[in-house]
Amino acid sequence: MDVQQRIREHIASQPVVIFMKGSPDTPMCGFSARTAEALKSCGRPFAWVDVLADPEIRSELPRYADWPTFPQIYIDGELVGGCDITLQLHEQGELEKMVQQAADTAA
Amino acid sequence: MSMKQTIEEKLGTRFEPEWLEVLDESHNHNVPPGAESHFRVTLVSDGFAEQNLLARHRAINATLADELAGQVHALAIHAYTPQEWQARNGTPESPPCLGGGKADRG
């Protein structure tokens, strides 16, 4: 499977996915850490991809998504944004609704 | 011209912002002194009124595409309309670096 297909597979097969540096429990970047914490607080499981461990995805995803930085968060197959957008949605109470709705619909 | 000035000039021209602040936060990260790699932008513009957050961030990223393809590694973005900005009183602080991405690009 080529890298584009692998990216599509990650995004399409999970209701909530974060592409981040490190893992939610061992994040390797402050922006990834904050974003993963916001997702954790939504009370549903989510998928994650460590781009430091997958150099192909790391180099291809910015082009695929037309989004230059990490982390990147996808809900229901759509790019939500990076750290700042996710935290702003979290602050507004929107993130929790979006994550719960996506997770519950997929369940 | 410093990278901070380049970013200010490009965003100022493109968005004609009511408020623009560009901070070089590189010293908080795992990069050599003077790296000019990590920035925080706060931009307040009437033009954002019709755009959701994703569209606002995409517009800023596109304006700085050359810089992001080069030495700018992280760009924190806070994009508000004048009304949203008045309602908030400032932006959150950037998180501390945790060491990943040393000597490479995001």
Short mmCIF file of C-alpha atoms in Angstrom, two decimals:
data_model
loop_
_atom_site.label_atom_id
_atom_site.label_comp_id
_atom_site.label_asym_id
_atom_site.label_seq_id
_atom_site.Cartn_x
_atom_site.Cartn_y
_atom_site.Cartn_z
CA MET A 1 0.00 0.00 0.00
CA ASP A 2 1.47 3.39 -0.88
CA VAL A 3 1.66 6.20 1.61
CA GLN A 4 -1.35 8.09 0.25
CA GLN A 5 -3.45 4.98 0.62
CA ARG A 6 -2.17 4.41 4.13
CA ILE A 7 -3.12 7.98 5.09
CA ARG A 8 -6.58 7.54 3.57
CA GLU A 9 -6.98 4.26 5.41
CA HIS A 10 -6.12 5.82 8.80
CA ILE A 11 -8.51 8.71 8.24
CA ALA A 12 -11.39 6.71 6.79
CA SER A 13 -11.35 3.74 9.16
CA GLN A 14 -11.49 5.68 12.46
CA PRO A 15 -13.98 8.30 13.61
CA VAL A 16 -11.32 10.35 15.43
CA VAL A 17 -7.62 10.31 14.49
CA ILE A 18 -4.70 12.45 15.56
CA PHE A 19 -1.42 12.50 13.63
CA MET A 20 1.08 13.62 16.25
CA LYS A 21 4.69 13.60 17.38
CA GLY A 22 4.98 10.78 19.90
CA SER A 23 1.97 9.08 21.47
CA PRO A 24 -0.82 10.46 23.66
CA ASP A 25 0.92 9.03 26.73
CA THR A 26 4.44 9.97 25.60
CA PRO A 27 4.08 13.05 23.43
CA MET A 28 7.26 14.47 21.91
CA CYS A 29 6.03 17.99 21.17
CA GLY A 30 4.14 20.46 23.32
CA PHE A 31 1.54 21.15 20.64
CA SER A 32 0.86 17.44 20.16
CA ALA A 33 0.69 16.97 23.94
CA ARG A 34 -1.93 19.66 24.44
CA THR A 35 -4.03 18.47 21.54
CA ALA A 36 -3.97 14.84 22.71
CA GLU A 37 -4.96 15.98 26.22
CA ALA A 38 -7.95 17.85 24.80
CA LEU A 39 -9.01 14.72 22.89
CA LYS A 40 -8.57 12.52 25.97
CA SER A 41 -10.82 14.81 27.96
CA CYS A 42 -13.66 14.14 25.50
CA GLY A 43 -14.25 10.74 27.06
CA ARG A 44 -14.10 8.56 23.95
CA PRO A 45 -11.29 6.42 22.52
CA PHE A 46 -9.43 7.88 19.57
CA ALA A 47 -6.81 6.61 17.14
CA TRP A 48 -3.35 8.10 16.89
CA VAL A 49 -0.42 7.90 14.49
CA ASP A 50 3.09 8.79 15.63
CA VAL A 51 4.60 10.62 12.67
CA LEU A 52 8.08 10.48 14.20
CA ALA A 53 7.85 6.69 13.86
CA ASP A 54 6.48 6.88 10.31
CA PRO A 55 8.68 9.23 8.22
CA GLU A 56 6.69 8.53 5.04
CA ILE A 57 3.45 9.76 6.54
CA ARG A 58 5.28 12.64 8.17
CA SER A 59 6.59 13.89 4.86
CA GLU A 60 3.45 13.21 2.81
CA LEU A 61 0.60 14.23 5.11
CA PRO A 62 1.20 18.02 4.88
CA ARG A 63 0.80 17.78 1.10
CA TYR A 64 -2.14 15.38 1.30
CA ALA A 65 -4.03 17.66 3.69
CA ASP A 66 -2.71 21.01 2.45
CA TRP A 67 -1.82 21.63 6.09
CA PRO A 68 1.83 22.31 6.83
CA THR A 69 2.27 21.33 10.49
CA PHE A 70 1.57 18.70 13.15
CA PRO A 71 -0.50 17.69 14.97
CA GLN A 72 -3.46 17.19 12.62
CA ILE A 73 -6.86 16.04 13.84
CA TYR A 74 -9.46 14.32 11.71
CA ILE A 75 -13.05 13.69 12.73
CA ASP A 76 -15.37 11.71 10.46
CA GLY A 77 -12.77 11.80 7.71
CA GLU A 78 -12.44 15.59 7.69
CA LEU A 79 -9.51 17.70 8.80
CA VAL A 80 -10.55 19.70 11.85
CA GLY A 81 -7.23 21.50 12.15
CA GLY A 82 -4.12 21.57 14.31
CA CYS A 83 -3.42 22.39 17.94
CA ASP A 84 -4.85 25.91 18.04
CA ILE A 85 -8.16 25.08 16.36
CA THR A 86 -8.64 21.95 18.45
CA LEU A 87 -7.99 23.85 21.68
CA GLN A 88 -10.28 26.67 20.64
CA LEU A 89 -13.07 24.18 19.88
CA HIS A 90 -12.37 22.52 23.21
CA GLU A 91 -12.62 25.83 25.03
CA GLN A 92 -15.97 26.48 23.32
CA GLY A 93 -17.28 23.04 24.31
CA GLU A 94 -17.59 22.04 20.65
CA LEU A 95 -14.80 19.46 20.53
CA GLU A 96 -16.45 17.16 23.03
CA LYS A 97 -19.71 17.17 21.05
CA MET A 98 -17.90 16.50 17.77
CA VAL A 99 -15.82 13.64 19.19
CA GLN A 100 -18.69 12.01 21.04
CA GLN A 101 -21.02 12.23 18.08
CA ALA A 102 -18.43 10.74 15.71
CA ALA A 103 -17.45 7.96 18.13
CA ASP A 104 -21.03 7.05 19.01
CA THR A 105 -22.16 7.00 15.39
CA ALA A 106 -19.29 4.71 14.46
CA ALA A 107 -19.86 2.37 17.41
CA MET B 1 15.11 41.51 7.49
CA SER B 2 14.36 39.10 10.34
CA MET B 3 11.87 36.28 9.85
CA LYS B 4 9.56 38.03 12.31
CA GLN B 5 9.60 41.15 10.12
CA THR B 6 9.02 39.09 6.96
CA ILE B 7 6.00 37.42 8.56
CA GLU B 8 4.64 40.76 9.80
CA GLU B 9 5.03 42.33 6.40
CA LYS B 10 3.37 39.47 4.48
CA LEU B 11 0.44 39.13 6.86
CA GLY B 12 0.03 42.91 7.11
CA THR B 13 -0.20 43.25 3.34
CA ARG B 14 -2.50 40.28 2.85
CA PHE B 15 -4.99 40.82 5.70
CA GLU B 16 -4.82 44.54 6.57
CA PRO B 17 -5.33 43.47 10.18
CA GLU B 18 -6.77 45.59 12.96
CA TRP B 19 -4.29 43.89 15.26
CA LEU B 20 -1.22 41.84 14.39
CA GLU B 21 1.33 40.39 16.76
CA VAL B 22 4.15 38.06 15.70
CA LEU B 23 6.27 36.50 18.43
CA ASP B 24 9.47 34.54 17.84
CA GLU B 25 9.21 31.72 20.37
CA SER B 26 12.17 29.74 19.02
CA HIS B 27 14.13 30.18 22.25
CA ASN B 28 11.54 27.97 23.99
CA HIS B 29 12.33 25.06 21.70
CA ASN B 30 15.03 22.54 21.01
CA VAL B 31 16.78 24.57 18.28
CA PRO B 32 20.05 26.57 18.08
CA PRO B 33 20.04 30.25 19.18
CA GLY B 34 18.70 32.53 16.44
CA ALA B 35 16.99 29.67 14.61
CA GLU B 36 13.85 31.75 13.86
CA SER B 37 11.86 28.53 13.61
CA HIS B 38 8.90 28.75 16.02
CA PHE B 39 6.43 31.64 15.80
CA ARG B 40 3.10 32.69 17.25
CA VAL B 41 0.77 34.88 15.25
CA THR B 42 -2.24 36.72 16.57
CA LEU B 43 -4.21 38.33 13.78
CA VAL B 44 -7.46 40.24 14.08
CA SER B 45 -9.24 41.02 10.84
CA ASP B 46 -12.72 41.84 9.62
CA GLY B 47 -12.08 39.51 6.70
CA PHE B 48 -12.42 36.48 8.99
CA ALA B 49 -16.09 37.11 9.66
CA GLU B 50 -17.23 34.89 6.79
CA GLN B 51 -14.64 32.15 7.43
CA ASN B 52 -14.56 29.23 9.84
CA LEU B 53 -11.40 28.47 11.83
CA LEU B 54 -10.03 26.03 9.26
CA ALA B 55 -10.40 28.57 6.44
CA ARG B 56 -8.75 31.32 8.49
CA HIS B 57 -5.77 29.14 9.35
CA ARG B 58 -5.47 27.93 5.77
CA ALA B 59 -5.38 31.53 4.53
CA ILE B 60 -2.57 32.39 6.94
CA ASN B 61 -0.64 29.19 6.16
CA ALA B 62 -0.97 29.90 2.43
CA THR B 63 0.34 33.45 2.86
CA LEU B 64 3.40 32.05 4.63
CA ALA B 65 3.80 28.93 2.46
CA ASP B 66 7.38 29.80 1.47
CA GLU B 67 8.41 30.37 5.06
CA LEU B 68 6.70 27.15 6.22
CA ALA B 69 8.45 25.23 3.46
CA GLY B 70 11.75 26.63 4.74
CA GLN B 71 12.97 27.46 8.20
CA VAL B 72 9.63 28.05 9.94
CA HIS B 73 8.90 24.80 11.73
CA ALA B 74 5.96 25.73 13.96
CA LEU B 75 3.36 28.43 13.54
CA ALA B 76 0.81 28.91 16.29
CA ILE B 77 -2.16 30.84 14.93
CA HIS B 78 -4.85 32.81 16.69
CA ALA B 79 -7.20 34.36 14.17
CA TYR B 80 -10.14 36.46 15.32
CA THR B 81 -12.66 38.93 14.08
CA PRO B 82 -12.61 42.28 15.92
CA GLN B 83 -15.75 41.25 17.84
CA GLU B 84 -14.25 37.90 18.93
CA TRP B 85 -11.02 39.63 19.93
CA GLN B 86 -12.81 42.17 22.12
CA ALA B 87 -14.70 39.37 23.83
CA ARG B 88 -11.57 37.46 24.79
CA ASN B 89 -8.74 39.61 26.17
CA GLY B 90 -5.63 37.95 24.85
CA THR B 91 -4.32 34.62 23.63
CA PRO B 92 -3.27 31.43 25.40
CA GLU B 93 0.43 30.74 25.87
CA SER B 94 2.35 28.24 23.75
CA PRO B 95 3.17 24.89 25.36
CA PRO B 96 6.72 23.94 26.39
CA CYS B 97 8.79 21.95 23.91
CA LEU B 98 9.11 18.25 24.73
CA GLY B 99 12.20 17.61 22.63
CA GLY B 100 10.78 15.82 19.58
CA GLY B 101 11.77 16.87 16.08
CA LYS B 102 15.28 17.82 17.13
CA ALA B 103 17.31 19.01 14.14
CA ASP B 104 14.60 18.23 11.66
CA ARG B 105 11.42 19.70 10.29
CA GLY B 106 7.77 19.25 11.12
#
